[in-house]
Short mmCIF file of C-alpha atoms and ligand atoms in Angstrom, two decimals:
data_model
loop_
_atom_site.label_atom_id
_atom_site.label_comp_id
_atom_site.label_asym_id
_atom_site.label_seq_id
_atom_site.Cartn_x
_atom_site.Cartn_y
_atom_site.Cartn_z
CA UNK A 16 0.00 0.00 0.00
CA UNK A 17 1.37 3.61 -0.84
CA UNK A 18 2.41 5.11 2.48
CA UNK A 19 1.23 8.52 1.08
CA UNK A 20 2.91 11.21 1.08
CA UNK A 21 3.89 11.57 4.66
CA UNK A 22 4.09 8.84 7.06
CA UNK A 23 5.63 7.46 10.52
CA UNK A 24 8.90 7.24 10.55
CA UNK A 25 10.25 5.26 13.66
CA UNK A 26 7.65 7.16 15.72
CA UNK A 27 7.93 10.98 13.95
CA UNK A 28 5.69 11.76 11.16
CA UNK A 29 7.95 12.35 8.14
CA UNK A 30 7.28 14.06 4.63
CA UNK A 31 10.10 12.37 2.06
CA UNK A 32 13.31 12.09 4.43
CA UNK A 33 12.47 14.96 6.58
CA UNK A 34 11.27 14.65 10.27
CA UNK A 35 8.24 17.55 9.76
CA UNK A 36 9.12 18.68 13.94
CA UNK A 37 12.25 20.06 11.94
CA UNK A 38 10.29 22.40 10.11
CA UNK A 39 8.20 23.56 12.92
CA UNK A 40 11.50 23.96 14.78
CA UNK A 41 13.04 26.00 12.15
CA UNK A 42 9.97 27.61 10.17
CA UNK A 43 7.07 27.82 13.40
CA UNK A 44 3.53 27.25 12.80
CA UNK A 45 1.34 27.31 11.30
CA UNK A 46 3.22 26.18 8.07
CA UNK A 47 1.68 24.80 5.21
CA UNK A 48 4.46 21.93 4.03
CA UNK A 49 4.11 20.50 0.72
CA UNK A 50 6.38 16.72 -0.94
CA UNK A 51 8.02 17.92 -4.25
CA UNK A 52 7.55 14.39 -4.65
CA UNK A 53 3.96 14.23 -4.15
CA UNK A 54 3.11 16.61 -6.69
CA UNK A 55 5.11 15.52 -9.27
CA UNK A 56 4.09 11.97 -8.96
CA UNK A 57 0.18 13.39 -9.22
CA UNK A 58 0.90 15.40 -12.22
CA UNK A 59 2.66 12.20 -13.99
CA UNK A 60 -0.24 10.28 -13.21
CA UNK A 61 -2.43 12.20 -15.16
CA UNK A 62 -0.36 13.95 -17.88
CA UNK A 63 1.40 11.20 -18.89
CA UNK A 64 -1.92 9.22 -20.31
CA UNK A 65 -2.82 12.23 -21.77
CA UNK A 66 0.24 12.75 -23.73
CA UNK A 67 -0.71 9.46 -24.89
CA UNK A 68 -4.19 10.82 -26.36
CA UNK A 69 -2.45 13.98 -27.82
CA UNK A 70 -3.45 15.74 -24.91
CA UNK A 71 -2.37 17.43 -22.08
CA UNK A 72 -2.91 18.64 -18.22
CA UNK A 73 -3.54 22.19 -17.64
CA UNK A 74 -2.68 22.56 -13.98
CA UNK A 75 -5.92 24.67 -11.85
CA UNK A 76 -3.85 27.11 -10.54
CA UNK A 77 -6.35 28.27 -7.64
CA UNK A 78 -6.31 24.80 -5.82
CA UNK A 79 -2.68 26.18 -5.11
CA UNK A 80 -1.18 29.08 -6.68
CA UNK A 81 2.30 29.79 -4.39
CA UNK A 82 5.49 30.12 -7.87
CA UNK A 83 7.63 27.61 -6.52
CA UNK A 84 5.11 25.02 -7.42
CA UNK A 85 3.74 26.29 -10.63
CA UNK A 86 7.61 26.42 -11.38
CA UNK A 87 7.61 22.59 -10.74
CA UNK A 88 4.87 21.99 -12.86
CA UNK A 89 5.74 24.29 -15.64
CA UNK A 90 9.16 22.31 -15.95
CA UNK A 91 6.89 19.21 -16.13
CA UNK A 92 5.39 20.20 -19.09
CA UNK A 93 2.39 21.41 -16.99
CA UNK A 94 -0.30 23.70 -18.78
CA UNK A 95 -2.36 25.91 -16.71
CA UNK A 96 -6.03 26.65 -16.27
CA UNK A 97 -6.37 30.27 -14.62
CA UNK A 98 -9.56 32.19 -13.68
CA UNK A 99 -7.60 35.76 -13.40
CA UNK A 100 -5.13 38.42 -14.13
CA UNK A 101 -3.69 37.51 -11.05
CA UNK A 102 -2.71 33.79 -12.35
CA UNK A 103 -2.21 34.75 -15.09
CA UNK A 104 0.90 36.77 -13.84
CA UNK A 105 2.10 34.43 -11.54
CA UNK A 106 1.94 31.40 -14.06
CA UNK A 107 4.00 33.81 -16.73
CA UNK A 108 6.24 34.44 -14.22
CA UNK A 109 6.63 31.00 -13.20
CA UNK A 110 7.80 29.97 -16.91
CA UNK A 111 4.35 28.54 -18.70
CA UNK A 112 4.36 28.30 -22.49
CA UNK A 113 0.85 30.82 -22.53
CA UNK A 114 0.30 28.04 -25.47
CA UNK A 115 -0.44 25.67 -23.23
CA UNK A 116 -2.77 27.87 -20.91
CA UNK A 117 -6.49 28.47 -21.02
CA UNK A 118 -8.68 31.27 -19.28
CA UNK A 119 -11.74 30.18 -17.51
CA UNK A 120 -14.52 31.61 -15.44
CA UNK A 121 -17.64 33.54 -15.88
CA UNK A 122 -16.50 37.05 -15.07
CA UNK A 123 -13.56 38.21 -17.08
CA UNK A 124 -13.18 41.97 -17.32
CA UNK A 125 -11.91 43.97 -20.29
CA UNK A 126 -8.58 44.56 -18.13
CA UNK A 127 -7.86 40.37 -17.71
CA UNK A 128 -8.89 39.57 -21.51
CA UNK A 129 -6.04 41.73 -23.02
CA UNK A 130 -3.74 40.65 -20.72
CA UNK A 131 -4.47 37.04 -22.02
CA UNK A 132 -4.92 38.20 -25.87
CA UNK A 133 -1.55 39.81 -25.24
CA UNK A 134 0.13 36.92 -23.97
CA UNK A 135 -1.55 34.73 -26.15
CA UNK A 136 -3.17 31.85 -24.51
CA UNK A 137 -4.44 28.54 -25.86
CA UNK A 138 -7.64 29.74 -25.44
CA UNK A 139 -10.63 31.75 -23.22
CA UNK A 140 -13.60 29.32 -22.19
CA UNK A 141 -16.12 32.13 -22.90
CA UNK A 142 -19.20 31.66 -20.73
CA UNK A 143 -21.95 33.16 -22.40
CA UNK A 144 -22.82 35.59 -25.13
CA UNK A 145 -22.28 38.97 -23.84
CA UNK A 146 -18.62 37.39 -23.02
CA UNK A 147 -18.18 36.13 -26.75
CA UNK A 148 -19.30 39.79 -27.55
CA UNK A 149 -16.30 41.47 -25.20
CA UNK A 150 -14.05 39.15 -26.14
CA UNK A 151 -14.43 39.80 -30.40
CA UNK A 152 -14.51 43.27 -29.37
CA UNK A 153 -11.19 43.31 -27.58
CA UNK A 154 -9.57 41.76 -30.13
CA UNK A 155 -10.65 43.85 -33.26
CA UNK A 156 -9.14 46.51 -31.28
CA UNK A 157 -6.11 44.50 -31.02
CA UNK A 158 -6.66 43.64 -34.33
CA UNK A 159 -6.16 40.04 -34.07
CA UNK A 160 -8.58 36.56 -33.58
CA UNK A 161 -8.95 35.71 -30.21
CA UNK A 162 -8.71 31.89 -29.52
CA UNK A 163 -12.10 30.67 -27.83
CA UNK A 164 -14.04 27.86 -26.71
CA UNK A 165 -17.50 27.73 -25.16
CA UNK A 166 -18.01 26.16 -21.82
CA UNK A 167 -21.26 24.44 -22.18
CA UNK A 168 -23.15 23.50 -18.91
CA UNK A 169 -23.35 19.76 -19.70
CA UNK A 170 -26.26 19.54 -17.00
CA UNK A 171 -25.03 16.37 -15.62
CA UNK A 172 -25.34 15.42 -11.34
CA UNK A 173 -22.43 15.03 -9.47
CA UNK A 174 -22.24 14.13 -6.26
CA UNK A 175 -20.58 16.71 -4.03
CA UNK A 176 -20.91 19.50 -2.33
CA UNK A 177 -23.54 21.94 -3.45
CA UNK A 178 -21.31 24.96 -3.01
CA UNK A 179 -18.63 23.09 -5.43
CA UNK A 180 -20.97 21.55 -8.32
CA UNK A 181 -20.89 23.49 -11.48
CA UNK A 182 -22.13 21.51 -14.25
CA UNK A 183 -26.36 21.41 -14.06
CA UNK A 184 -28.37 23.49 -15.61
CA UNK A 185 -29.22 25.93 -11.92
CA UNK A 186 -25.59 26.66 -11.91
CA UNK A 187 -24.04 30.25 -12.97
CA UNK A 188 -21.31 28.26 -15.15
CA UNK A 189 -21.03 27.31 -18.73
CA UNK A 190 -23.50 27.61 -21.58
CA UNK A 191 -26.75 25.87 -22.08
CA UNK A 192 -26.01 22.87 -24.48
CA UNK A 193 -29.18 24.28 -27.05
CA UNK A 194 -27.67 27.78 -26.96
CA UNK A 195 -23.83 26.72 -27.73
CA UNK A 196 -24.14 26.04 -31.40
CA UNK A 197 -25.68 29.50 -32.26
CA UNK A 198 -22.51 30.72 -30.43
CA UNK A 199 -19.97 28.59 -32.32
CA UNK A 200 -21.53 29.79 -35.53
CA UNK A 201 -21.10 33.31 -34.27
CA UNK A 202 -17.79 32.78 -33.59
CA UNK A 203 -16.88 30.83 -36.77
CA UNK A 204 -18.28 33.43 -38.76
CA UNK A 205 -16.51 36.61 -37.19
CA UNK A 206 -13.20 37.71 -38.11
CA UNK A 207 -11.86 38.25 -34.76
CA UNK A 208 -12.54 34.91 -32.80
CA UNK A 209 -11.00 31.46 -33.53
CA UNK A 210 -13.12 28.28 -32.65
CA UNK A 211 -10.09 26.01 -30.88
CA UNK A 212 -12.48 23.73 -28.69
CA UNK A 213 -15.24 23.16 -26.78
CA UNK A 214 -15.26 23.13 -22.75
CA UNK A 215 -16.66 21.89 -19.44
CA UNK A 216 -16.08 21.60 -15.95
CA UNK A 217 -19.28 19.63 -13.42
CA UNK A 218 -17.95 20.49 -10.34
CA UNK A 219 -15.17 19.27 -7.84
CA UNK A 220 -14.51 16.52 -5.22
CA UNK A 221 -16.17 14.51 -7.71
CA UNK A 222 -15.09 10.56 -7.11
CA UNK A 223 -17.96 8.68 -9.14
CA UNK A 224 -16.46 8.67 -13.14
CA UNK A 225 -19.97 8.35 -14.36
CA UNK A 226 -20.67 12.12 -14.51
CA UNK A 227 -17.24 12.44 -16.35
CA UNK A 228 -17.90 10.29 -19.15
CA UNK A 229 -21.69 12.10 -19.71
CA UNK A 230 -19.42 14.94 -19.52
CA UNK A 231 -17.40 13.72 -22.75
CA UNK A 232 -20.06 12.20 -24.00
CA UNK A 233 -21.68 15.82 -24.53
CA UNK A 234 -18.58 17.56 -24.97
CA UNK A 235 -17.52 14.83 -27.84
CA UNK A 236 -21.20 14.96 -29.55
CA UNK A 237 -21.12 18.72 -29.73
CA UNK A 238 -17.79 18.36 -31.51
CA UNK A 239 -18.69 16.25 -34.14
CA UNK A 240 -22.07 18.00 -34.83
CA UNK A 241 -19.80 21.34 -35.07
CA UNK A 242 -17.39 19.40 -37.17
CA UNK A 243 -20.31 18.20 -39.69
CA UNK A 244 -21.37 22.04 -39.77
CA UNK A 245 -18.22 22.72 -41.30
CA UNK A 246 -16.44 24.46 -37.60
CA UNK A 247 -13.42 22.38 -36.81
CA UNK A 248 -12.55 22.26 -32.98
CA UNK A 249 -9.28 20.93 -32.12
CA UNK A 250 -9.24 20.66 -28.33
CA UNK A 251 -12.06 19.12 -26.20
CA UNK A 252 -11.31 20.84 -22.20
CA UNK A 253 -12.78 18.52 -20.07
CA UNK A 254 -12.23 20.32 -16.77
CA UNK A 255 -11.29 19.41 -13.70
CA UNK A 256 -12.83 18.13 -10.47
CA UNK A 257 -11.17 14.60 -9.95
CA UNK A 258 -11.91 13.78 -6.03
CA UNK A 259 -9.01 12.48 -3.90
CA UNK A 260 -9.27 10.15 -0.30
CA UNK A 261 -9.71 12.67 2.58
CA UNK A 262 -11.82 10.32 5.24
CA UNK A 263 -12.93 6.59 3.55
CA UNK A 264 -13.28 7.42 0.17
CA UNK A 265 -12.40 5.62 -2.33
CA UNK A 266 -10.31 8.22 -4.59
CA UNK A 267 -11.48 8.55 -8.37
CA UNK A 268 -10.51 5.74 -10.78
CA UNK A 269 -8.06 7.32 -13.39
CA UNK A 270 -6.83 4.12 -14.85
CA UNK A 271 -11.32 3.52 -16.25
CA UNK A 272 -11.56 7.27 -16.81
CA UNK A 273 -8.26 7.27 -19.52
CA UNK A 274 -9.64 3.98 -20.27
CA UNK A 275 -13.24 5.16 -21.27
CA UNK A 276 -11.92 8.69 -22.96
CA UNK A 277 -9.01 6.38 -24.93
CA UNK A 278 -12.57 4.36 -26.45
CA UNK A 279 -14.52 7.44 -27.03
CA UNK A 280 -11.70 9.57 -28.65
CA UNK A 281 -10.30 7.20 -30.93
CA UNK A 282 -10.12 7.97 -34.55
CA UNK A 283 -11.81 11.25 -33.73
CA UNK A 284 -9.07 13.29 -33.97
CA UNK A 285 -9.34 15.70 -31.31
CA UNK A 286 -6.95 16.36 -28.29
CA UNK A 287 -8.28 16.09 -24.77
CA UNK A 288 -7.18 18.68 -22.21
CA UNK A 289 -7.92 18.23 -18.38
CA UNK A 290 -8.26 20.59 -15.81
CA UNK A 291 -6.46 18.96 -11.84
CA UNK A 292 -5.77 21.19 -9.39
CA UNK A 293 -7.04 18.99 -6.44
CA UNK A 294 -5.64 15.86 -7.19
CA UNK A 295 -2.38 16.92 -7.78
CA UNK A 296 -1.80 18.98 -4.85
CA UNK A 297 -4.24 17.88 -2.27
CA UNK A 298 -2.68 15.01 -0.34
CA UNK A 299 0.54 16.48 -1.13
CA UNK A 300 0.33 19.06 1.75
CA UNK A 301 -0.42 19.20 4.90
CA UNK A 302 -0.94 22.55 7.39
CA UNK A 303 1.18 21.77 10.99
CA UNK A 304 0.01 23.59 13.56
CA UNK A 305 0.88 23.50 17.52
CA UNK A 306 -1.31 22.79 20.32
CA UNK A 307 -1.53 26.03 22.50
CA UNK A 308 -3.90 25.19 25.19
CA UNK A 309 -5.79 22.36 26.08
CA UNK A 310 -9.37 23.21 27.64
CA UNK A 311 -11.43 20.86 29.08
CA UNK A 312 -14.99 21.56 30.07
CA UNK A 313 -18.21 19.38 31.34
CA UNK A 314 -19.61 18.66 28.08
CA UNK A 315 -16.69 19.30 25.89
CA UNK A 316 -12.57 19.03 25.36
CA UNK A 317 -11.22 21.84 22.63
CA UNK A 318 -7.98 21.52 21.57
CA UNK A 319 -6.78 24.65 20.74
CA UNK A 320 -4.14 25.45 17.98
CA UNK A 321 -2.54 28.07 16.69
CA UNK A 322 -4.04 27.53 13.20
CA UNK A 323 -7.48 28.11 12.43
CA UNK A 324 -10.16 29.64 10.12
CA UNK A 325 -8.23 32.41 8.98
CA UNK A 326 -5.13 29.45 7.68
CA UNK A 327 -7.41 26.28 6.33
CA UNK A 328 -11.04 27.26 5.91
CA UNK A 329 -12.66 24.15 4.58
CA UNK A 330 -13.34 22.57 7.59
CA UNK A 331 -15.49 25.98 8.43
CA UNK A 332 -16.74 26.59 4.84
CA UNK A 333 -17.87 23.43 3.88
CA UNK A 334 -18.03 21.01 6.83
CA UNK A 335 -14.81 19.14 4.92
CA UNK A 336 -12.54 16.55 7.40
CA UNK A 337 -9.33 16.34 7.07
CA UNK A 338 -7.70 13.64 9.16
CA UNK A 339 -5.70 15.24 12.31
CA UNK A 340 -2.27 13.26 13.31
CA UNK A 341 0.37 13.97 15.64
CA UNK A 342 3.89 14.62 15.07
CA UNK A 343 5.17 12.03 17.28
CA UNK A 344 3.56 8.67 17.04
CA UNK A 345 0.60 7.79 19.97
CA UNK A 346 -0.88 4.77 20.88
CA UNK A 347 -2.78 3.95 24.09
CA UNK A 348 -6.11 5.86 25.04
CA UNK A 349 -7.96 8.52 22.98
CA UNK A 350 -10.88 10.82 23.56
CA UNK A 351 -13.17 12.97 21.89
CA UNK A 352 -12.34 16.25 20.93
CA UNK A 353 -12.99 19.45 19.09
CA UNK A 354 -9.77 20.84 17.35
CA UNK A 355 -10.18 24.38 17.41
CA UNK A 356 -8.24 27.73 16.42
CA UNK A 357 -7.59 31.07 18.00
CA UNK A 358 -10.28 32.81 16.10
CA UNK A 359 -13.37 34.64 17.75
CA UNK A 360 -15.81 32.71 15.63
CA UNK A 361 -17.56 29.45 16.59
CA UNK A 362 -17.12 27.99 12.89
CA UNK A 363 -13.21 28.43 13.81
CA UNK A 364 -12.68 24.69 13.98
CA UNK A 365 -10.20 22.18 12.06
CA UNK A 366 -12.15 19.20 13.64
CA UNK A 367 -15.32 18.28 15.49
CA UNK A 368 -16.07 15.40 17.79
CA UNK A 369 -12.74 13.65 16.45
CA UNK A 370 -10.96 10.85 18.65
CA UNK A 371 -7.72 11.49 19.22
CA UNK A 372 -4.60 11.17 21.41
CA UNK A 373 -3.92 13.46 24.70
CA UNK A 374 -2.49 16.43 23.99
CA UNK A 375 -0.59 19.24 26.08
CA UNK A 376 0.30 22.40 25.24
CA UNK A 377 3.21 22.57 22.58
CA UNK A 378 2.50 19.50 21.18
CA UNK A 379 2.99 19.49 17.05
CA UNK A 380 0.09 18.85 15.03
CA UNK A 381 -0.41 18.03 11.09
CA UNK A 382 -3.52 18.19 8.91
CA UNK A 383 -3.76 16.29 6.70
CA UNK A 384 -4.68 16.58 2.80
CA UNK A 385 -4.63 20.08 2.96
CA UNK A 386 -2.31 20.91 -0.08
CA UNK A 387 -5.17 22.05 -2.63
CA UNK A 388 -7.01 24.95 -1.52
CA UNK A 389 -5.87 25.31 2.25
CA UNK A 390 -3.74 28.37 1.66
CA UNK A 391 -5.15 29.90 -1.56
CA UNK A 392 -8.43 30.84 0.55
CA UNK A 393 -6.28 31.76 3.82
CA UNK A 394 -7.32 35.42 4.74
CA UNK A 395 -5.70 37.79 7.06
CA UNK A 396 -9.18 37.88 9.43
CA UNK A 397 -8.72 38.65 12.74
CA UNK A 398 -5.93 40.45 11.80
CA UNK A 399 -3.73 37.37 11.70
CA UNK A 400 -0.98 37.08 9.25
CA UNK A 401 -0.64 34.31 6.33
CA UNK A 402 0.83 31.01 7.27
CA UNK A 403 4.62 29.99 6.02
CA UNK A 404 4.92 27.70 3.19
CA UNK A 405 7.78 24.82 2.74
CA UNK A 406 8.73 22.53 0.28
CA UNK A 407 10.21 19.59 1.40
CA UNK A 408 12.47 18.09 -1.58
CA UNK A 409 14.43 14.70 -0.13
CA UNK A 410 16.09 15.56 3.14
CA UNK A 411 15.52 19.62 2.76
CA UNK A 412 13.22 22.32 3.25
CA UNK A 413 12.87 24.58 1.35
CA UNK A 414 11.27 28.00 2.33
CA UNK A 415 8.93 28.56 -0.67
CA UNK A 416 6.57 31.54 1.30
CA UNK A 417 7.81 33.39 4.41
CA UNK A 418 5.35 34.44 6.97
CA UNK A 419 3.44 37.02 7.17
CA UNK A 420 3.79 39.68 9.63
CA UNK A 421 1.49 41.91 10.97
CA UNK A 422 2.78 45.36 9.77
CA UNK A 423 2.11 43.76 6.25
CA UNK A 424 -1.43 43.77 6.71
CA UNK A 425 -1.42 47.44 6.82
CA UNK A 426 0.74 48.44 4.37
CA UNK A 427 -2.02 48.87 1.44
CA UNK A 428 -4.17 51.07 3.89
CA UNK A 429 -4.22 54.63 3.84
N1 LIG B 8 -11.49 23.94 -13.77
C1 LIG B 8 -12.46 24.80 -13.40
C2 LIG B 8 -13.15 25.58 -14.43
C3 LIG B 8 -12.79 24.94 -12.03
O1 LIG B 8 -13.74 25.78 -11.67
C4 LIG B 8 -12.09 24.16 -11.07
C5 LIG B 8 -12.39 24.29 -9.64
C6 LIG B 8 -11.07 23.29 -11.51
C7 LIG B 8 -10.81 23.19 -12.88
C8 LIG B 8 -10.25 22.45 -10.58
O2 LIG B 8 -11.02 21.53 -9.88
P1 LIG B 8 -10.31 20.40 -8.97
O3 LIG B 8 -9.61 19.46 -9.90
O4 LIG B 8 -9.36 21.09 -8.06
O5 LIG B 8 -11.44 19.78 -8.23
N2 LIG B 8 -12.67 25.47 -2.68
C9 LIG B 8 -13.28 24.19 -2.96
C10 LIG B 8 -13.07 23.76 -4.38
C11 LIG B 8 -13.54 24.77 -5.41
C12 LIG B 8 -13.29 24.32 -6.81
C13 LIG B 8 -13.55 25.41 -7.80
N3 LIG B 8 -13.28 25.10 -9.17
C14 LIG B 8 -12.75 23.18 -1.96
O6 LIG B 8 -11.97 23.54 -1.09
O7 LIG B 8 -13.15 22.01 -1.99
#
C-alpha cells in the first residue's frame, strides 16, 4: 500500500526524508508543508496518459497558486487553467508556455482579456454571449482573432458539495447545451474569434467517473455536430474536479476514466485537455500547527491550535474533514475532541467530535490533505498574518513563502 505522502517514521511523522518537527523547529507554525515528490508523482499520473491521447494537463492554478510550485509543474510540461489576471501573472512568471494555458470563469473583465490576448493563450472558455461579444470586441481593437471555446453547462449530477458543483443546468457556469451552437456559428463566422475547442467543468470533489464520461459524452457529440457544420474544434477541455481520499473514500478511478476517454476519442481526432488542481496537490500538503492550550470543560474538550479559520477554511466553509495526526507517534487511550483555532468565531474549527490522542500544550500537530485549496483561501481575518509555506524536496526544506507579519497587513491602507 502507498504510504502517502507523509508517514511514521520510527515514531515521527515524516514528509520524504524529513522529520516535519524540523520544520516547525526552524519555520514555526502554522506552516503549510508540501512533498516535491507528491506533486510531481500526481501530475505524472495524469499527464502522462494524456500525452498518450495527444493531450495534455492544464494545472488549476487556484487549488494552489504559491510560484515555486507552478515552477515545478511548468518544468513538467504542466499547462495551466487560470480564472484571473492575477494567475495569469504568476503562471507567466513562473515559466508557462501561454500556449499551453487556457482562461476560464464567468466574469472576465476587459482589463484580464487583453492581458491574455496579449500573452496569447491557448484559449478563453467564454461563458456566455455577452462574453463572446467582449471578447471579439477586444480583439478587433487588437486587431487580431482571439482563440475561444464555449463552456457548455453539460447539465449532468455530481455528487458533491452543493457549493462546489458546477455543471447542471441551476448553476451560474457554462452555456446551455441548445444555446452553444448558435454561439460557435457566431464565432466561426466573425473575423476576430477562432473556434479552438469546446469546454466543461461539473464540479469538484467529484469521485464517481460516471458524470465524467456524460461529460465527454456531450462535450464529444457537440464536436462532431460542429465538425459536420463545417467548424473544426481541435481541443475538447474537459475540466477538472477529480476527487481524492480525505476520510474513507475511495479516490477517483483514473486508470477507467483514460480507459473510457481512450474508447470514445479514438479515430476522432481531437486532443483532450484536463483541468487537476485537487488531485495533484491535495494530499501532497499538509498545514502543521501547535497545540496552544488544552481546555477541558463538562460537556466538551477543545484543543486549541494556533491555526485556524483564517489558515485552512474548509473545515469551516464546507463542513470538509481532514484527518488530524500527531507529530510524534501515539498509541494507548484517545478521547473525543474538538480541534479548534484562535479565532473569535464558533465555525473556527479544524475538527469536530474527532478521537484522538492526549495532547498538552506545545505538542505538534499536522492536517492532513490540505495541499489544494488550504492556503489559496487563507485570509488575514482577525488580523492574523498568512501562514509559512515549505517545500520539502528529499532531506531539505525549502522555504517557498515566508510568513506574514502583521505590519504587512497594513501596508495597502491609507
Ligand atoms: N477547472 C475549473 C473551471 C474549475 O472551476 C475548477 C475548480 C477546476 C478546474 C479544478 O477543480 P479540482 O480538480 O481542483 O477539483 N474550494 C473548494 C473547491 C472549489 C473548486 C472550484 N473550481 C474546496 O476547497 O473544496
Amino acid at each position: 500500500m502507498d504510504p502517502g505522502a507523509f508517514y511514521y517514521g520510527a515514531d515521527a511523522l515524516c514528509c520524504e526524508d524529513l522529520e516535519l518537527a524540523r520544520v516547525a523547529e526552524e519555520i514555526g507554525t502554522p506552516t503549510y508543508v508540501y512533498s516535491r515528490a507528491r506533486i510531481l508523482a500526481n501530475f505524472r499520473s495524469i499527464a502522462e496518459p494524456l500525452s498518450k491521447l495527444n493531450g495534455h494537463a492544464c494545472y488549476s492554478v487556484k487549488a494552489n497558486s504559491n510560484l515555486a510550485i507552478l515552477r515545478l509543474l511548468a518544468e513538467s510540461g504542466s499547462g495551466f487553467d487560470i480564472v484571473s489576471g492575477g494567475e495569469l501573472m504568476r503562471v507567466l512568471r513562473a515559466g508557462a508556455e501561454p500556449g499551453r494555458v487556457v482562461f476560464s470563469g464567468v466574469g472576465k473583465t476587459n482589463d484580464e482579456i487583453d492581458a491574455a490576448l496579449a500573452a496569447g493563450v491557448l484559449m478563453l472558455n467564454v461563458e456566455s454571449a455577452s462574453e463572446l461579444d467582449v471578447v471579439e470586441s477586444r480583439a478587433r481593437h487588437r486587431a487580431m482573432r482571439a482563440p475561444v471555446s464555449i463552456r457548455i453547462n453539460p447539465d449532468v449530477e455530481a455528487d458533491t458539495h452543493p457549493y462546489i458543483s458546477t455543471g447542471q443546468a441551476i448553476h451560474k457556469f457554462g452555456v446551455p447545451k441548445v444555446d452553444a451552437l448558435e454561439l460557435y456559428w457566431r464565432a466561426a463566422l466573425s473575423s476576430h474569434l477562432e473556434v479552438r475547442g469546446v469546454a466543461c467543468h461539473i464540479g469538484s470533489q467529484i469521485l464517481d467517473l460516471d458524470p465524467f464520461l456524460r461529460a465527454a459524452d456531450e462535450v464529444i457529440a457537440l464536436a462532431r455536430d460542429l465538425r459536420s457544420e463545417g467548424i473544426a474544434t481541435e481541443y475538447l477541455d474537459l475540466g477538472g474536479g477529480f476527487g481524492i481520499h480525505y476520510r474513507d473514500e475511495h479516490p477517483f478511478d483514473f486508470d477507467r476514466f483514460f480507459a473510457g476517454l481512450e474508447r470514445r476519442l479514438r479515430n476522432e481526432g481531437f486532443r483532450p485537455l484536463l483541468e487537476p488542481g485537487r488531485s495533484v496537490v491535495g494530499d501532497a500538503g499538509l498545514l502543521l500547527v501547535r497545540v496552544l492550550y488544552v481546555k477541558e470543560t463538562e460537556s466538551k474538550r477543545f484543543i486549541v491550535v494556533d491555526g485556524g479559520m483564517n489558515d485552512l477554511l474548509r473545515p469551516a466553509l464546507y463542513g470538509s474533514y481532514h484527518e488530524i495526526l500527531p507529530l510524534e507517534r501515539r498509541d494507548g487511550s484517545r478521547n473525543t475532541a474538538d480541534v479548534v483555532g484562535p479565532l473569535c468565531e464558533t465555525g473556527d474549527f479544524l475538527a469536530r467530535d474527532r478521537l484522538l490522542p492526549g495532547f498538552k500544550s506545545g505538542d505538534l500537530l499536522a492536517v492532513l490533505d490540505s495541499g489544494a485549496y488550504g492556503f489559496v483561501l487563507a485570509s488575514n481575518y482577525n488580523s492574523r498574518p498568512k501562514p509559512a509555506e515549505v517545500l520539502i524536496e528529499g532531506g531539505k526544506m525549502r522555504l517557498i513563502r515566508r510568513r506574514e507579519v502583521a505590519e504587512e497587513l497594513m501596508a495597502a491602507e491609507l
